[in-house]
XYZ file of C-alpha atoms in Angstrom:
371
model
C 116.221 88.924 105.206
C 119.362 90.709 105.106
C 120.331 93.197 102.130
C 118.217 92.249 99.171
C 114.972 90.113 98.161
C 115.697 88.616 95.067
C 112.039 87.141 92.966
C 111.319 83.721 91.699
C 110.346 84.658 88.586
C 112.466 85.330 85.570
C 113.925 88.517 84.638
C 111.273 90.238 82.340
C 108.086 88.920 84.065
C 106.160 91.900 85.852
C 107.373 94.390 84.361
C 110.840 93.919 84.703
C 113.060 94.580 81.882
C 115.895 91.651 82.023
C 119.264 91.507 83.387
C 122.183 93.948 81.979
C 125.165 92.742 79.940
C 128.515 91.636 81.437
C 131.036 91.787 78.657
C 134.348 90.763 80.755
C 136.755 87.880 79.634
C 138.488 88.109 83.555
C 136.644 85.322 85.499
C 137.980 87.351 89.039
C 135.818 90.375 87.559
C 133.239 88.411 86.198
C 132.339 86.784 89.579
C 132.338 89.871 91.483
C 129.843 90.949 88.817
C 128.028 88.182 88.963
C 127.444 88.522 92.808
C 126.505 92.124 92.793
C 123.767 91.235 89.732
C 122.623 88.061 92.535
C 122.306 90.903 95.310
C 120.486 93.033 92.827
C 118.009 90.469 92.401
C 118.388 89.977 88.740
C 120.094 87.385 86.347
C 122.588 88.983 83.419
C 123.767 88.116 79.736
C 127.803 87.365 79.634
C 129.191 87.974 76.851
C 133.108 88.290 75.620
C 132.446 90.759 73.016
C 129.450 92.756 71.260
C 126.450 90.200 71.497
C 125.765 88.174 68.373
C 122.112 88.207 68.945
C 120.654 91.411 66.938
C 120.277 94.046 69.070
C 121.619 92.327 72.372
C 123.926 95.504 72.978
C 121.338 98.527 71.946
C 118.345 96.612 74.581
C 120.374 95.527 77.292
C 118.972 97.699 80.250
C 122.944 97.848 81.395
C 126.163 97.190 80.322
C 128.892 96.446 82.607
C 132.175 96.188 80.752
C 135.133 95.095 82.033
C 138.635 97.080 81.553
C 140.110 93.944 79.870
C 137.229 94.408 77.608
C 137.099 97.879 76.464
C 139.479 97.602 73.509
C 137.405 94.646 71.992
C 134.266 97.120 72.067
C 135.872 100.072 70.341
C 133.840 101.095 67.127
C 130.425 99.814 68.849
C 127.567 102.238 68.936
C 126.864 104.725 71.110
C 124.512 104.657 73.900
C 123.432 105.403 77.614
C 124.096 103.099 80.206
C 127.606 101.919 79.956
C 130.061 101.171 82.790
C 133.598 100.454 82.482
C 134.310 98.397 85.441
C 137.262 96.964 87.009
C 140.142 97.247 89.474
C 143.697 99.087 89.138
C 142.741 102.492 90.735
C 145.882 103.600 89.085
C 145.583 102.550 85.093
C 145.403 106.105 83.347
C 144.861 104.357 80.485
C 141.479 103.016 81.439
C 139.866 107.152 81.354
C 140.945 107.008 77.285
C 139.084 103.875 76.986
C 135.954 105.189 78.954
C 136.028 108.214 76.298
C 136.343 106.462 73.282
C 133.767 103.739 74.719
C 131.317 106.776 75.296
C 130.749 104.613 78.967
C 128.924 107.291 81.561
C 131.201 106.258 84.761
C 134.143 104.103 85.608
C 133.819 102.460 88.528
C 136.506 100.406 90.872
C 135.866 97.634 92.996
C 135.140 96.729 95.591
C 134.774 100.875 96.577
C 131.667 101.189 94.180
C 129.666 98.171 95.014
C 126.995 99.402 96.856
C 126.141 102.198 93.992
C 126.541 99.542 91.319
C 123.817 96.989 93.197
C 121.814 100.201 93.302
C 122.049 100.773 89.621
C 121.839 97.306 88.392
C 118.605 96.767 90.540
C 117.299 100.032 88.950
C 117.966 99.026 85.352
C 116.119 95.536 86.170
C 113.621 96.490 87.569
C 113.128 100.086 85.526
C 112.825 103.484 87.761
C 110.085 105.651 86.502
C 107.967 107.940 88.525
C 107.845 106.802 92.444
C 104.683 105.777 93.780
C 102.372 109.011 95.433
C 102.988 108.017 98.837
C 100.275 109.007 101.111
C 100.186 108.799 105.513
C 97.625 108.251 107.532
C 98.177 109.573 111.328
C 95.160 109.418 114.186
C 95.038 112.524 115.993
C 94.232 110.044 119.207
C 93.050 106.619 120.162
C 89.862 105.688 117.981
C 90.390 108.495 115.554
C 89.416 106.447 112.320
C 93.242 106.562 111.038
C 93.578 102.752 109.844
C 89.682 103.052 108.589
C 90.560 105.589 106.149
C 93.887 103.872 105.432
C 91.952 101.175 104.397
C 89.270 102.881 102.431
C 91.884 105.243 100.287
C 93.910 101.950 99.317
C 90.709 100.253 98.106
C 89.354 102.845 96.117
C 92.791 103.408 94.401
C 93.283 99.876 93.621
C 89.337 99.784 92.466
C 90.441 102.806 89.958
C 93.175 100.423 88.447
C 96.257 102.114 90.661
C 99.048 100.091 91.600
C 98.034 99.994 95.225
C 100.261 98.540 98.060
C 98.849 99.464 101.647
C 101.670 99.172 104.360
C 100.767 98.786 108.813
C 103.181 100.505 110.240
C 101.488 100.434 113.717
C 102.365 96.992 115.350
C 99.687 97.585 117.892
C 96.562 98.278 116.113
C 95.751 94.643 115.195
C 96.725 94.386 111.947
C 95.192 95.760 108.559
C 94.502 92.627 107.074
C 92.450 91.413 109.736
C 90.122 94.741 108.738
C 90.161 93.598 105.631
C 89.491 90.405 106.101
C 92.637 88.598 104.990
C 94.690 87.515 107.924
C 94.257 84.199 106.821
C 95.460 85.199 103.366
C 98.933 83.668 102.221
C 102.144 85.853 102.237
C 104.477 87.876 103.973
C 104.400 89.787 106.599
C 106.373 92.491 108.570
C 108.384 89.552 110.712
C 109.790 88.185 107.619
C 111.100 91.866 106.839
C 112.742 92.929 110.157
C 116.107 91.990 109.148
C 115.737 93.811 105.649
C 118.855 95.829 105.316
C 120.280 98.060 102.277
C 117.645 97.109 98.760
C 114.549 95.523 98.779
C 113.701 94.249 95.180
C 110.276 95.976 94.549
C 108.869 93.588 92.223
C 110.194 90.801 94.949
C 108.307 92.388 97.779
C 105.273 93.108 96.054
C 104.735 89.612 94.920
C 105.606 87.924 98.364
C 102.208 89.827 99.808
C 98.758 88.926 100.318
C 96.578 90.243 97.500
C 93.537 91.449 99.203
C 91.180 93.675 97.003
C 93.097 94.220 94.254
C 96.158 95.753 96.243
C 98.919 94.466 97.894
C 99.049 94.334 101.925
C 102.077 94.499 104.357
C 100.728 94.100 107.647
C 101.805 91.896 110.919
C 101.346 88.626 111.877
C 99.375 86.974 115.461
C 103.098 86.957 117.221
C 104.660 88.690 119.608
C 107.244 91.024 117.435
C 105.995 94.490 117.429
C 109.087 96.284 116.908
C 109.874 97.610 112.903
C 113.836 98.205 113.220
C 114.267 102.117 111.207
C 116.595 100.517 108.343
C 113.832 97.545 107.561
C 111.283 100.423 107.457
C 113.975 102.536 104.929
C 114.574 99.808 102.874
C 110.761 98.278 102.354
C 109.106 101.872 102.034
C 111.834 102.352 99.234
C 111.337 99.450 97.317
C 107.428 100.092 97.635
C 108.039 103.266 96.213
C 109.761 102.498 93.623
C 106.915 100.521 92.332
C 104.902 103.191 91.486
C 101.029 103.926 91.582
C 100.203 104.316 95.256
C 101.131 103.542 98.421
C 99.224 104.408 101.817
C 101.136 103.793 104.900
C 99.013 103.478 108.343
C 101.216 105.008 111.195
C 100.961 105.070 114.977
C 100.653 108.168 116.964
C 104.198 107.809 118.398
C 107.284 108.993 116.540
C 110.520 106.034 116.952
C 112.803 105.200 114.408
C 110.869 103.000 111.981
C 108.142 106.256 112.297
C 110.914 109.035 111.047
C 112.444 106.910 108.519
C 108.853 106.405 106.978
C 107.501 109.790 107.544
C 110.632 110.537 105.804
C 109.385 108.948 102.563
C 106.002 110.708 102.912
C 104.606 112.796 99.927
C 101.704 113.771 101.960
C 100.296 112.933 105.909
C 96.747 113.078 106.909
C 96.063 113.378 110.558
C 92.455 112.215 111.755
C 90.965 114.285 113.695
C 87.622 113.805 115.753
C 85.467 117.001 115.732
C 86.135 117.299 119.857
C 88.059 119.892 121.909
C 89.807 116.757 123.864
C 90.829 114.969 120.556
C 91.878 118.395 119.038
C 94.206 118.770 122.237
C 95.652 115.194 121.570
C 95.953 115.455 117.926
C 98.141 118.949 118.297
C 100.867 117.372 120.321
C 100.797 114.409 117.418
C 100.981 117.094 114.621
C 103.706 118.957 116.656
C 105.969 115.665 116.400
C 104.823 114.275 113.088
C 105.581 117.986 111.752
C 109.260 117.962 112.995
C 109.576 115.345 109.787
C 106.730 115.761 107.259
C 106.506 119.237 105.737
C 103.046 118.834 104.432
C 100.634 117.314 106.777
C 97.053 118.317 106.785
C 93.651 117.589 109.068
C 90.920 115.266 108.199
C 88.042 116.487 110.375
C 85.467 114.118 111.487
C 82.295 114.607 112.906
C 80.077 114.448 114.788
C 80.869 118.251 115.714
C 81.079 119.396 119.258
C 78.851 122.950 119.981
C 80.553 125.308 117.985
C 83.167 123.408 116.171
C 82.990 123.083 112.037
C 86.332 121.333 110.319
C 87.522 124.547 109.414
C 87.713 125.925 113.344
C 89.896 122.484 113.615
C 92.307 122.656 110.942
C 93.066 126.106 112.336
C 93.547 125.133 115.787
C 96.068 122.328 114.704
C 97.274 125.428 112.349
C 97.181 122.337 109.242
C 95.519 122.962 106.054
C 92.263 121.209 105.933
C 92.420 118.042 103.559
C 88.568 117.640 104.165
C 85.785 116.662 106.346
C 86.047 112.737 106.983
C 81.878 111.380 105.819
C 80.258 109.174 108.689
C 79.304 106.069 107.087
C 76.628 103.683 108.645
C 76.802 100.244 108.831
C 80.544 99.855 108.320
C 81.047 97.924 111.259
C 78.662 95.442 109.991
C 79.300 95.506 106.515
C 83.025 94.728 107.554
C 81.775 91.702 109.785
C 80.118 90.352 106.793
C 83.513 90.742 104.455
C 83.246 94.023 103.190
C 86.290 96.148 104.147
C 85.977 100.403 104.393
C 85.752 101.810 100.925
C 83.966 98.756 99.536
C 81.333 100.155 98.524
C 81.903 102.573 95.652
C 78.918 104.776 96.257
C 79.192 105.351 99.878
C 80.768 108.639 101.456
C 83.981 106.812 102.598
C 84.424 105.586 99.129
C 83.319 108.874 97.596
C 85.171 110.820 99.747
C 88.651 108.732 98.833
C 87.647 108.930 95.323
C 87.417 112.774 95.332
C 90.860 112.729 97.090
C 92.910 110.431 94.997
C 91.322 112.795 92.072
C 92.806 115.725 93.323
C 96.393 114.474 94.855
C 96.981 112.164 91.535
C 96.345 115.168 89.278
C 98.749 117.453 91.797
C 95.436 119.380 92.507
C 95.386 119.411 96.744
C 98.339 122.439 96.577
C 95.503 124.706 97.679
C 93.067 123.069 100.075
C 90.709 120.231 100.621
C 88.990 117.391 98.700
C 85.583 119.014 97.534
């Protein structure tokens, strides 16, 4: 899956606002145009002129107008979003017709291709606010890291967030197995490897399994356990861009698939187990993890050694304390019987994620942990 994942489904569908506008009577132009809107992953109106249709050129999400064009479009109205596109790097006169056109840039080809996929895939697929984009780190082997991955991308979804949960830890078996979907149709990280430059977002999120109201990259029963650093760039991105949510379980290790998504991080929680020896382990991890992520802070959980509380934790990690993780009987079997971590919305997993996505959502954890 090299550059970009285009979607099935019409342009519109899942919230998706349509194609932009070509207006270009140069077929050279046009099919360079019409090839960047294919890598964008989106399908545009061509036009030779102002759109007949009422209101084709005020809604178009885009216009892309060629420079044979511009004089045709003189006298149109006003508005954001148009691009005077086309070739001769040395036409002066093509700066008058941008300013008369009102256009916001004038781009060349091929130089500006990349930006212009960029832009046309935003304008499809409409950029609002990224997704709160939340890490999950075990301090050491066993910690609880992909249990509370789990558990704070259930709740969210349960709450009516856009939720996508993405395994970035090859070796810990695979998320959707703990929540009971690796038999559940989709994509997984294999199909992704190659992913280069833009994912579509909307493409992505409807190529993977739908578990619990959320959307799940995870691995499949093969042998590939290597995420290649661009794939990682490119998929966390176009997650992102989705909005709502997105919880990312990492391995304790730092490679290059690691930085690029620790990178993307709005927050990190490390998992810490209420033990001198896992307190040891999880320091060198936070030493690493903090070379990348600026705000990463401890989730203590007990039971407590003699002496230790999940303040006297945080401080010897010197990371603010994001809260004391709840034991939770019976998950083990609860999750044997179907029911993944978080499931059940008046347990202290669930209540604890609940309190935390109530705090980070309304930009409330700036001063300390999830009460």
């Amino acid at each position: 899956m090299d550059g970009v994942m285009a979607s099935d489904r019409p342009p519109g569908t899942e919230g998706r606002r349509g194609g932009p506008l070509i207006v270009t009577e140069d077929e050279e132009l046009l099919d360079d145009l019409l090839r960047l809107c294919a890598a964008a992953g989106t399908e545009p109106e061509v036009c030779h002129g102002v759109p007949d249709r009422k209101g084709g050129w005020e809604s178009a999400p885009l216009i892309l107008v060629g420079d044979d064009a511009a004089p045709r479009l003189l006298g149109s109205a006003r508005r954001r979003g148009v691009l005077l596109v086309g070739r001769d790097q040395d036409d002066p006169g093509v700066w008058q017709a941008a300013v008369e056109l009102g256009a916001d840039h004038v781009l060349r080809l091929p130089d500006a291709e990349p930006w212009l996929v960029d832009r046309i895939a935003d304008a499809a697929e409409g950029v609002g606010r990224p997704a709160l984009t939340v890490g999950v780190i075990g301090g050491r082997g066993g910690a609880g890291a992909s249990t509370l991955a789990c558990a704070l991308a259930v709740t969210a979804a349960r709450s009516g967030q856009r939720t996508m949960l993405i395994d970035g830890d090859p070796l810990g078996g695979g998320l959707d197995v703990l929540l009971g979907g690796e038999q559940a149709d989709g994509r997984r990280w294999p199909d992704f490897a190659a992913s280069r430059g833009r994912v579509a977002g909307g493409a992505l999120e409807e190529s993977l399994p739908r578990l619990h109201q959320l959307r799940v990259l995870s691995w499949d029963r093969g042998d590939s356990v290597v995420i290649p650093g661009e794939a990682m760039r490119a998929v966390l991105a176009a997650a992102r861009r989705r909005g709502g949510v997105v919880v990312v379980d990492l391995p304790r290790r730092v490679d290059d698939a690691v930085v690029e998504a620790l990178a993307q991080l709005d927050l990190g929680l490390l998992v810490v187990p209420a033990e001198l020896r896992a307190v040891a382990a999880a320091n060198r991890v936070a030493s690493a993890v903090g070379m990348v992520l600026r705000d990463l802070r401890a989730v203590v959980r007990g039971p407590y050694a003699s002496g230790l509380d999940e303040q006297w934790v945080a401080d010897a990690l010197g990371l603010p304390l994001a809260g004391e993780l709840p034991v939770e009987s019976g998950l083990l079997e609860a999750q044997e019987g179907g029911a993944p971590p978080g499931s059940a919305p008046r347990g202290p997993l669930a209540r604890f994620c609940t309190a935390f996505w109530g705090q980070a959502l309304a930009g409330g954890l700036a001063g300390g942990a999830v009460s």
